[in-house]
mmCIF file of C-alpha atoms and ligand atoms in Angstrom:
data_model
loop_
_atom_site.group_PDB
_atom_site.id
_atom_site.type_symbol
_atom_site.label_atom_id
_atom_site.label_comp_id
_atom_site.label_asym_id
_atom_site.label_seq_id
_atom_site.Cartn_x
_atom_site.Cartn_y
_atom_site.Cartn_z
ATOM 1 C CA UNK T 1 131.864 81.074 146.241
ATOM 2 C CA UNK T 2 132.036 77.492 145.014
ATOM 3 C CA UNK T 3 129.759 75.308 142.923
ATOM 4 C CA UNK T 4 128.343 73.906 146.169
ATOM 5 C CA UNK T 5 127.285 77.352 147.449
ATOM 6 C CA UNK T 6 123.513 77.453 147.059
ATOM 7 C CA UNK T 7 121.883 79.874 144.628
ATOM 8 C CA UNK T 8 120.638 82.740 146.781
ATOM 9 C CA UNK T 9 119.463 85.309 144.223
ATOM 10 C CA UNK T 10 115.803 85.954 143.547
ATOM 11 C CA UNK T 11 114.970 85.031 139.968
ATOM 12 C CA UNK T 12 113.500 87.984 138.079
ATOM 13 C CA UNK T 13 110.804 86.318 136.007
ATOM 14 C CA UNK T 14 110.636 88.432 132.857
ATOM 15 C CA UNK T 15 108.376 85.911 131.176
ATOM 16 C CA UNK T 16 105.680 86.288 133.853
ATOM 17 C CA UNK T 17 106.155 90.080 134.042
ATOM 18 C CA UNK T 18 105.807 90.353 130.257
ATOM 19 C CA UNK T 19 102.672 88.181 130.240
ATOM 20 C CA UNK T 20 101.126 90.450 132.883
ATOM 21 C CA UNK T 21 102.164 93.536 130.898
ATOM 22 C CA UNK T 22 100.567 92.136 127.721
ATOM 23 C CA UNK T 23 97.369 91.398 129.648
ATOM 24 C CA UNK T 24 97.276 95.009 130.914
ATOM 25 C CA UNK T 25 97.883 96.256 127.352
ATOM 26 C CA UNK T 26 95.067 94.024 126.037
ATOM 27 C CA UNK T 27 92.693 95.574 128.603
ATOM 28 C CA UNK T 28 93.636 99.078 127.462
ATOM 29 C CA UNK T 29 93.294 98.066 123.791
ATOM 30 C CA UNK T 30 89.756 96.826 124.519
ATOM 31 C CA UNK T 31 88.760 100.147 126.028
ATOM 32 C CA UNK T 32 90.302 102.027 123.064
ATOM 33 C CA UNK T 33 88.331 99.817 120.688
ATOM 34 C CA UNK T 34 85.148 100.652 122.612
ATOM 35 C CA UNK T 35 85.884 104.235 121.592
ATOM 36 C CA UNK T 36 86.400 103.303 117.936
ATOM 37 C CA UNK T 37 90.226 103.259 117.971
ATOM 38 C CA UNK T 38 92.180 100.102 117.064
ATOM 39 C CA UNK T 39 95.968 100.407 117.445
ATOM 40 C CA UNK T 40 97.885 99.140 114.422
ATOM 41 C CA UNK T 41 101.526 98.049 114.162
ATOM 42 C CA UNK T 42 103.289 97.678 110.796
ATOM 43 C CA UNK T 43 106.414 95.526 110.683
ATOM 44 C CA UNK T 44 108.672 95.667 107.647
ATOM 45 C CA UNK T 45 111.083 92.838 106.909
ATOM 46 C CA UNK T 46 113.565 93.105 104.051
ATOM 47 C CA UNK T 47 115.231 89.839 103.039
ATOM 48 C CA UNK T 48 115.120 86.316 104.467
ATOM 49 C CA UNK T 49 117.345 86.439 107.561
ATOM 50 C CA UNK T 50 116.094 83.384 109.542
ATOM 51 C CA UNK T 51 116.338 85.013 113.012
ATOM 52 C CA UNK T 52 114.516 88.123 111.745
ATOM 53 C CA UNK T 53 111.763 85.952 110.258
ATOM 54 C CA UNK T 54 111.224 84.298 113.649
ATOM 55 C CA UNK T 55 111.098 87.703 115.421
ATOM 56 C CA UNK T 56 108.665 89.160 112.891
ATOM 57 C CA UNK T 57 106.386 86.138 113.151
ATOM 58 C CA UNK T 58 106.188 86.304 116.955
ATOM 59 C CA UNK T 59 105.759 90.093 116.910
ATOM 60 C CA UNK T 60 102.760 89.657 114.552
ATOM 61 C CA UNK T 61 101.222 86.916 116.697
ATOM 62 C CA UNK T 62 101.543 88.864 119.952
ATOM 63 C CA UNK T 63 100.261 92.060 118.325
ATOM 64 C CA UNK T 64 97.084 90.231 117.301
ATOM 65 C CA UNK T 65 96.826 88.521 120.712
ATOM 66 C CA UNK T 66 96.489 91.884 122.504
ATOM 67 C CA UNK T 67 93.792 92.934 120.028
ATOM 68 C CA UNK T 68 95.841 95.273 117.835
ATOM 69 C CA UNK T 69 95.948 95.172 114.042
ATOM 70 C CA UNK T 70 99.174 93.726 112.645
ATOM 71 C CA UNK T 71 100.394 94.665 109.168
ATOM 72 C CA UNK T 72 103.350 92.714 107.803
ATOM 73 C CA UNK T 73 105.360 93.855 104.805
ATOM 74 C CA UNK T 74 107.887 91.327 103.541
ATOM 75 C CA UNK T 75 110.168 92.632 100.808
ATOM 76 C CA UNK T 76 112.839 90.749 98.845
ATOM 77 C CA UNK T 77 116.496 91.283 99.845
ATOM 78 C CA UNK T 78 117.215 93.079 96.549
ATOM 79 C CA UNK T 79 114.546 95.766 97.190
ATOM 80 C CA UNK T 80 115.980 99.215 96.471
ATOM 81 C CA UNK T 81 116.304 101.725 99.274
ATOM 82 C CA UNK T 82 114.017 104.106 97.336
ATOM 83 C CA UNK T 83 111.279 101.462 97.256
ATOM 84 C CA UNK T 84 111.653 100.876 101.010
ATOM 85 C CA UNK T 85 111.518 104.633 101.672
ATOM 86 C CA UNK T 86 108.388 104.863 99.524
ATOM 87 C CA UNK T 87 106.728 102.141 101.617
ATOM 88 C CA UNK T 88 107.706 103.949 104.836
ATOM 89 C CA UNK T 89 106.200 107.128 103.402
ATOM 90 C CA UNK T 90 102.903 105.338 102.771
ATOM 91 C CA UNK T 91 102.894 103.881 106.294
ATOM 92 C CA UNK T 92 103.672 107.337 107.747
ATOM 93 C CA UNK T 93 100.584 108.682 105.969
ATOM 94 C CA UNK T 94 98.293 105.764 106.856
ATOM 95 C CA UNK T 95 96.029 106.711 109.788
ATOM 96 C CA UNK T 96 95.415 103.018 110.601
ATOM 97 C CA UNK T 97 99.131 102.535 111.296
ATOM 98 C CA UNK T 98 100.213 103.858 114.705
ATOM 99 C CA UNK T 99 103.572 102.107 114.948
ATOM 100 C CA UNK T 100 106.204 101.278 112.315
ATOM 101 C CA UNK T 101 109.053 98.894 112.934
ATOM 102 C CA UNK T 102 111.701 98.150 110.327
ATOM 103 C CA UNK T 103 113.352 94.890 111.323
ATOM 104 C CA UNK T 104 117.149 95.203 111.554
ATOM 105 C CA UNK T 105 119.623 94.340 110.194
ATOM 106 C CA UNK T 106 118.867 95.654 106.721
ATOM 107 C CA UNK T 107 120.684 94.299 103.644
ATOM 108 C CA UNK T 108 124.162 95.840 103.200
ATOM 109 C CA UNK T 109 123.170 98.073 100.237
ATOM 110 C CA UNK T 110 120.877 100.086 102.515
ATOM 111 C CA UNK T 111 121.733 103.020 104.782
ATOM 112 C CA UNK T 112 120.151 101.976 108.079
ATOM 113 C CA UNK T 113 120.203 105.464 109.614
ATOM 114 C CA UNK T 114 118.534 107.007 106.542
ATOM 115 C CA UNK T 115 115.795 104.381 106.641
ATOM 116 C CA UNK T 116 115.140 104.721 110.388
ATOM 117 C CA UNK T 117 115.118 108.522 110.194
ATOM 118 C CA UNK T 118 112.499 108.357 107.422
ATOM 119 C CA UNK T 119 109.972 106.916 109.901
ATOM 120 C CA UNK T 120 107.558 109.451 111.400
ATOM 121 C CA UNK T 121 109.061 109.929 114.923
ATOM 122 C CA UNK T 122 105.536 109.683 116.393
ATOM 123 C CA UNK T 123 105.252 106.160 114.900
ATOM 124 C CA UNK T 124 108.850 105.123 115.689
ATOM 125 C CA UNK T 125 107.956 102.395 118.206
ATOM 126 C CA UNK T 126 111.560 101.125 118.264
ATOM 127 C CA UNK T 127 112.709 104.549 119.498
ATOM 128 C CA UNK T 128 115.700 104.608 117.136
ATOM 129 C CA UNK T 129 114.818 107.812 115.221
ATOM 130 C CA UNK T 130 117.346 110.564 115.867
ATOM 131 C CA UNK T 131 114.594 112.820 117.299
ATOM 132 C CA UNK T 132 113.543 110.208 119.833
ATOM 133 C CA UNK T 133 117.184 109.570 120.763
ATOM 134 C CA UNK T 134 117.607 113.315 121.373
ATOM 135 C CA UNK T 135 114.362 113.619 123.296
ATOM 136 C CA UNK T 136 115.326 110.746 125.595
ATOM 137 C CA UNK T 137 118.760 112.269 126.172
ATOM 138 C CA UNK T 138 117.248 115.658 127.040
ATOM 139 C CA UNK T 139 114.474 114.331 129.273
ATOM 140 C CA UNK T 140 111.623 115.066 126.867
ATOM 141 C CA UNK T 141 108.689 112.828 125.973
ATOM 142 C CA UNK T 142 110.145 110.223 123.600
ATOM 143 C CA UNK T 143 109.490 106.810 122.160
ATOM 144 C CA UNK T 144 111.944 104.707 124.182
ATOM 145 C CA UNK T 145 113.794 101.656 122.765
ATOM 146 C CA UNK T 146 111.988 98.484 123.791
ATOM 147 C CA UNK T 147 114.755 96.373 125.331
ATOM 148 C CA UNK T 148 116.083 99.067 127.725
ATOM 149 C CA UNK T 149 112.489 100.053 128.583
ATOM 150 C CA UNK T 150 111.837 96.425 129.535
ATOM 151 C CA UNK T 151 115.004 96.340 131.671
ATOM 152 C CA UNK T 152 113.925 99.550 133.429
ATOM 153 C CA UNK T 153 110.513 98.090 134.235
ATOM 154 C CA UNK T 154 112.118 94.981 135.761
ATOM 155 C CA UNK T 155 114.555 97.101 137.790
ATOM 156 C CA UNK T 156 111.848 99.396 139.156
ATOM 157 C CA UNK T 157 109.684 96.404 140.009
ATOM 158 C CA UNK T 158 112.534 94.819 141.916
ATOM 159 C CA UNK T 159 114.107 97.873 143.552
ATOM 160 C CA UNK T 160 111.465 100.587 143.641
ATOM 161 C CA UNK T 161 113.516 103.777 143.475
ATOM 162 C CA UNK T 162 116.821 103.611 141.577
ATOM 163 C CA UNK T 163 117.926 106.988 142.973
ATOM 164 C CA UNK T 164 121.546 107.059 144.114
ATOM 165 C CA UNK T 165 122.262 103.460 143.123
ATOM 166 C CA UNK T 166 125.524 102.693 141.362
ATOM 167 C CA UNK T 167 124.577 101.280 137.965
ATOM 168 C CA UNK T 168 126.990 99.721 135.500
ATOM 169 C CA UNK T 169 125.868 99.244 131.893
ATOM 170 C CA UNK T 170 128.197 96.958 129.972
ATOM 171 C CA UNK T 171 127.882 97.739 126.257
ATOM 172 C CA UNK T 172 127.397 101.054 124.436
ATOM 173 C CA UNK T 173 125.249 100.121 121.451
ATOM 174 C CA UNK T 174 122.609 102.517 120.188
ATOM 175 C CA UNK T 175 119.837 99.973 120.713
ATOM 176 C CA UNK T 176 120.651 98.779 124.238
ATOM 177 C CA UNK T 177 123.637 100.245 126.116
ATOM 178 C CA UNK T 178 123.268 103.973 125.414
ATOM 179 C CA UNK T 179 119.481 104.258 125.885
ATOM 180 C CA UNK T 180 119.754 102.061 129.003
ATOM 181 C CA UNK T 181 122.281 104.495 130.455
ATOM 182 C CA UNK T 182 119.949 107.420 129.654
ATOM 183 C CA UNK T 183 117.003 105.736 131.359
ATOM 184 C CA UNK T 184 119.033 104.949 134.469
ATOM 185 C CA UNK T 185 120.293 108.545 134.598
ATOM 186 C CA UNK T 186 116.731 109.762 134.280
ATOM 187 C CA UNK T 187 115.899 107.669 137.367
ATOM 188 C CA UNK T 188 118.802 109.362 139.223
ATOM 189 C CA UNK T 189 121.137 106.356 139.327
ATOM 190 C CA UNK T 190 124.880 107.034 139.176
ATOM 191 C CA UNK T 191 125.699 105.493 135.823
ATOM 192 C CA UNK T 192 128.909 104.049 134.416
ATOM 193 C CA UNK T 193 128.997 102.779 130.844
ATOM 194 C CA UNK T 194 131.614 100.129 130.100
ATOM 195 C CA UNK T 195 132.643 98.923 126.652
ATOM 196 C CA UNK T 196 135.318 96.960 124.833
ATOM 197 C CA UNK T 197 138.089 99.453 125.771
ATOM 198 C CA UNK T 198 137.139 99.784 129.449
ATOM 199 C CA UNK T 199 139.971 99.145 131.929
ATOM 200 C CA UNK T 200 139.381 97.244 135.176
ATOM 201 C CA UNK T 201 135.884 96.076 134.305
ATOM 202 C CA UNK T 202 135.766 93.498 137.146
ATOM 203 C CA UNK T 203 136.562 96.250 139.702
ATOM 204 C CA UNK T 204 133.904 98.567 138.267
ATOM 205 C CA UNK T 205 131.423 95.730 138.385
ATOM 206 C CA UNK T 206 132.207 94.989 142.047
ATOM 207 C CA UNK T 207 131.020 98.521 142.943
ATOM 208 C CA UNK T 208 127.714 98.245 141.094
ATOM 209 C CA UNK T 209 124.345 97.853 142.818
ATOM 210 C CA UNK T 210 122.848 97.332 139.361
ATOM 211 C CA UNK T 211 124.563 95.560 136.457
ATOM 212 C CA UNK T 212 123.020 95.545 132.975
ATOM 213 C CA UNK T 213 125.041 93.317 130.655
ATOM 214 C CA UNK T 214 124.569 93.889 126.898
ATOM 215 C CA UNK T 215 127.783 92.608 125.375
ATOM 216 C CA UNK T 216 126.922 89.643 123.163
ATOM 217 C CA UNK T 217 129.516 87.265 124.657
ATOM 218 C CA UNK T 218 128.372 84.081 126.366
ATOM 219 C CA UNK T 219 128.975 83.918 130.149
ATOM 220 C CA UNK T 220 131.249 86.980 129.971
ATOM 221 C CA UNK T 221 130.430 88.530 133.376
ATOM 222 C CA UNK T 222 131.943 86.382 136.096
ATOM 223 C CA UNK T 223 130.378 85.520 139.443
ATOM 224 C CA UNK T 224 133.239 87.054 141.424
ATOM 225 C CA UNK T 225 132.689 90.415 139.658
ATOM 226 C CA UNK T 226 129.246 90.740 141.273
ATOM 227 C CA UNK T 227 128.749 92.794 144.435
ATOM 228 C CA UNK T 228 126.846 90.728 147.018
ATOM 229 C CA UNK T 229 123.157 91.575 146.826
ATOM 230 C CA UNK T 230 123.404 93.379 143.453
ATOM 231 C CA UNK T 231 120.613 93.263 140.866
ATOM 232 C CA UNK T 232 121.808 91.748 137.594
ATOM 233 C CA UNK T 233 119.967 92.223 134.303
ATOM 234 C CA UNK T 234 121.304 90.000 131.525
ATOM 235 C CA UNK T 235 120.362 91.288 128.065
ATOM 236 C CA UNK T 236 122.651 88.936 126.143
ATOM 237 C CA UNK T 237 121.294 86.288 123.811
ATOM 238 C CA UNK T 238 124.028 83.931 122.686
ATOM 239 C CA UNK T 239 123.295 80.736 120.789
ATOM 240 C CA UNK T 240 125.605 77.896 121.799
ATOM 241 C CA UNK T 241 125.647 74.094 121.782
ATOM 242 C CA UNK T 242 123.562 74.120 124.995
ATOM 243 C CA UNK T 243 120.896 76.449 123.583
ATOM 244 C CA UNK T 244 120.571 80.106 124.586
ATOM 245 C CA UNK T 245 122.877 81.603 127.199
ATOM 246 C CA UNK T 246 123.254 85.145 128.452
ATOM 247 C CA UNK T 247 126.237 87.458 128.895
ATOM 248 C CA UNK T 248 126.450 86.599 132.608
ATOM 249 C CA UNK T 249 127.766 83.351 134.066
ATOM 250 C CA UNK T 250 124.363 82.688 135.600
ATOM 251 C CA UNK T 251 125.236 79.801 137.931
ATOM 252 C CA UNK T 252 128.091 81.695 139.559
ATOM 253 C CA UNK T 253 126.415 85.114 139.622
ATOM 254 C CA UNK T 254 123.186 83.743 141.121
ATOM 255 C CA UNK T 255 125.207 82.646 144.188
ATOM 256 C CA UNK T 256 126.200 86.256 144.921
ATOM 257 C CA UNK T 257 123.553 88.552 143.433
ATOM 258 C CA UNK T 258 120.397 89.643 145.227
ATOM 259 C CA UNK T 259 118.343 89.197 142.067
ATOM 260 C CA UNK T 260 119.077 88.143 138.508
ATOM 261 C CA UNK T 261 117.297 87.620 135.193
ATOM 262 C CA UNK T 262 117.618 84.188 133.557
ATOM 263 C CA UNK T 263 118.299 83.619 129.863
ATOM 264 C CA UNK T 264 115.945 82.680 128.341
ATOM 265 C CA UNK T 265 112.899 83.981 130.222
ATOM 266 C CA UNK T 266 114.317 87.289 131.480
ATOM 267 C CA UNK T 267 114.743 90.363 129.304
ATOM 268 C CA UNK T 268 113.819 88.652 126.002
ATOM 269 C CA UNK T 269 110.034 88.455 126.565
ATOM 270 C CA UNK T 270 110.020 92.067 127.832
ATOM 271 C CA UNK T 271 111.216 93.400 124.477
ATOM 272 C CA UNK T 272 108.111 92.423 122.477
ATOM 273 C CA UNK T 273 105.803 93.382 125.372
ATOM 274 C CA UNK T 274 107.415 96.856 125.371
ATOM 275 C CA UNK T 275 106.987 97.085 121.600
ATOM 276 C CA UNK T 276 103.256 96.618 122.172
ATOM 277 C CA UNK T 277 103.390 99.142 125.028
ATOM 278 C CA UNK T 278 105.040 101.671 122.700
ATOM 279 C CA UNK T 279 102.418 101.024 120.016
ATOM 280 C CA UNK T 280 99.676 101.687 122.568
ATOM 281 C CA UNK T 281 101.456 104.870 123.699
ATOM 282 C CA UNK T 282 101.849 106.040 120.079
ATOM 283 C CA UNK T 283 98.150 105.364 119.450
ATOM 284 C CA UNK T 284 97.119 107.294 122.556
ATOM 285 C CA UNK T 285 99.302 110.274 121.593
ATOM 286 C CA UNK T 286 98.017 110.230 117.974
ATOM 287 C CA UNK T 287 94.472 110.482 119.310
ATOM 288 C CA UNK T 288 95.150 113.184 121.872
ATOM 289 C CA UNK T 289 94.689 110.800 124.812
ATOM 290 C CA UNK T 290 96.920 110.755 127.925
ATOM 291 C CA UNK T 291 99.847 108.303 127.921
ATOM 292 C CA UNK T 292 98.702 104.856 129.121
ATOM 293 C CA UNK T 293 99.538 104.355 132.813
ATOM 294 C CA UNK T 294 102.762 102.551 133.665
ATOM 295 C CA UNK T 295 103.980 101.948 130.117
ATOM 296 C CA UNK T 296 106.315 104.906 129.687
ATOM 297 C CA UNK T 297 109.392 105.807 131.778
HETATM 298 P P1 LIG M 1 126.483 95.244 120.026
HETATM 299 O O1 LIG M 1 127.379 94.227 119.417
HETATM 300 O O2 LIG M 1 125.934 96.335 119.180
HETATM 301 O O3 LIG M 1 127.217 95.926 121.249
HETATM 302 C C1 LIG M 1 127.980 95.170 122.137
HETATM 303 C C2 LIG M 1 128.678 96.098 123.088
HETATM 304 O O4 LIG M 1 129.496 95.310 123.955
HETATM 305 C C3 LIG M 1 129.594 97.123 122.413
HETATM 306 O O5 LIG M 1 129.227 98.418 122.804
HETATM 307 C C4 LIG M 1 131.001 96.773 122.901
HETATM 308 O O6 LIG M 1 131.767 97.915 123.207
HETATM 309 C C5 LIG M 1 130.709 95.984 124.174
HETATM 310 N N1 LIG M 1 131.780 95.023 124.425
HETATM 311 C C6 LIG M 1 132.300 94.134 123.563
HETATM 312 N N2 LIG M 1 133.311 93.457 124.151
HETATM 313 C C7 LIG M 1 133.417 93.949 125.407
HETATM 314 C C8 LIG M 1 134.296 93.687 126.494
HETATM 315 N N3 LIG M 1 135.254 92.780 126.398
HETATM 316 N N4 LIG M 1 134.114 94.378 127.622
HETATM 317 C C9 LIG M 1 133.141 95.305 127.752
HETATM 318 N N5 LIG M 1 132.292 95.610 126.742
HETATM 319 C C10 LIG M 1 132.430 94.930 125.581
HETATM 320 O O7 LIG M 1 125.323 94.404 120.725
HETATM 321 P P2 LIG M 1 123.836 94.830 121.193
HETATM 322 O O8 LIG M 1 122.982 94.973 119.995
HETATM 323 O O9 LIG M 1 123.897 95.924 122.193
HETATM 324 O O10 LIG M 1 123.412 93.487 121.921
HETATM 325 C C11 LIG M 1 124.104 92.975 123.051
HETATM 326 C C12 LIG M 1 123.549 91.622 123.413
HETATM 327 O O11 LIG M 1 122.178 91.780 123.742
HETATM 328 C C13 LIG M 1 123.570 90.607 122.276
HETATM 329 O O12 LIG M 1 123.761 89.312 122.842
HETATM 330 C C14 LIG M 1 122.178 90.687 121.698
HETATM 331 O O13 LIG M 1 121.775 89.479 121.069
HETATM 332 C C15 LIG M 1 121.378 90.941 122.939
HETATM 333 N N6 LIG M 1 120.103 91.629 122.704
HETATM 334 C C16 LIG M 1 119.019 91.106 123.331
HETATM 335 C C17 LIG M 1 117.788 91.701 123.197
HETATM 336 C C18 LIG M 1 116.619 91.121 123.919
HETATM 337 O O14 LIG M 1 115.505 91.350 123.533
HETATM 338 N N7 LIG M 1 116.856 90.390 125.004
HETATM 339 C C19 LIG M 1 117.655 92.848 122.405
HETATM 340 C C20 LIG M 1 118.785 93.396 121.805
HETATM 341 C C21 LIG M 1 120.017 92.762 121.969
#
């Protein structure tokens, strides 16, 4: 493939998919409100990390846009872990709060795992609580991490059944790579998880019908690693001189792949939409209602 080869891949428009998902969520929120239930999402931000502030602001805006209540708790960076745990305890006990999200990263004096595991698992809309991790891994009803859930929705929309497909997940983080692998397994794909010590990554990639890249290195996955016709999901968000770029060399990969997500406008918008989906699911479960259609794996 050369730079003159035309781009042949279908663009997977995560922005449009996420907008449609939010509209469907808003419809379901309206019908819940007709029955006297308003879903509520509490977001806790400790410190002044600029990227986290941007995320929290857009999470609050989109929460309100779909008709849910948004509760923001901004705490100074020097807040003690005990004070944060006390706040989480109050949110756990508050019947108006259906979802709790503690924005990561936390300041270095805090034990992230201890904080996450203090959240009521039923309100853990990020799906990071150890119980939800275990439930996902054992095929039980869980709260599923938002970014991999968004990737799964895009893959199912594009491919229908994932059964028997060779899937390669590049990255083994707790928030993306590992839960992504679990979700793909659950859909009966044959899953390989690659990471920084993996040998022969390009060869593994050339066998994959599905590639999910979650590495955090700009343009890392090369076009000639992609199997012709493969579906490529680029989770990476890397800030460079030219703005945001993904983990996949988009221009080269889009000449070989069957379908590919752009960065920005691919997986990114799905993450917040899935956070709202999880909040709706948590609200339904808290009120003894069936899981909302199409929002859970
Ligand atoms: P992480 O740093 O926790 O994990 C990166 C993973 O990449 C590790 O498991 C590591 O083993 C693997 N890796 C590193 N070098 C490698 C190499 N040479 N070959 C193969 N694997 C290698 O990152 P993360 O939190 O999983 O995030 C990954 C990327 O996804 C980042 O760019 C992040 O900004 C982005 N992200 C995007 C969203 C979204 O909403 N779109 C959400 C979360 C993360």
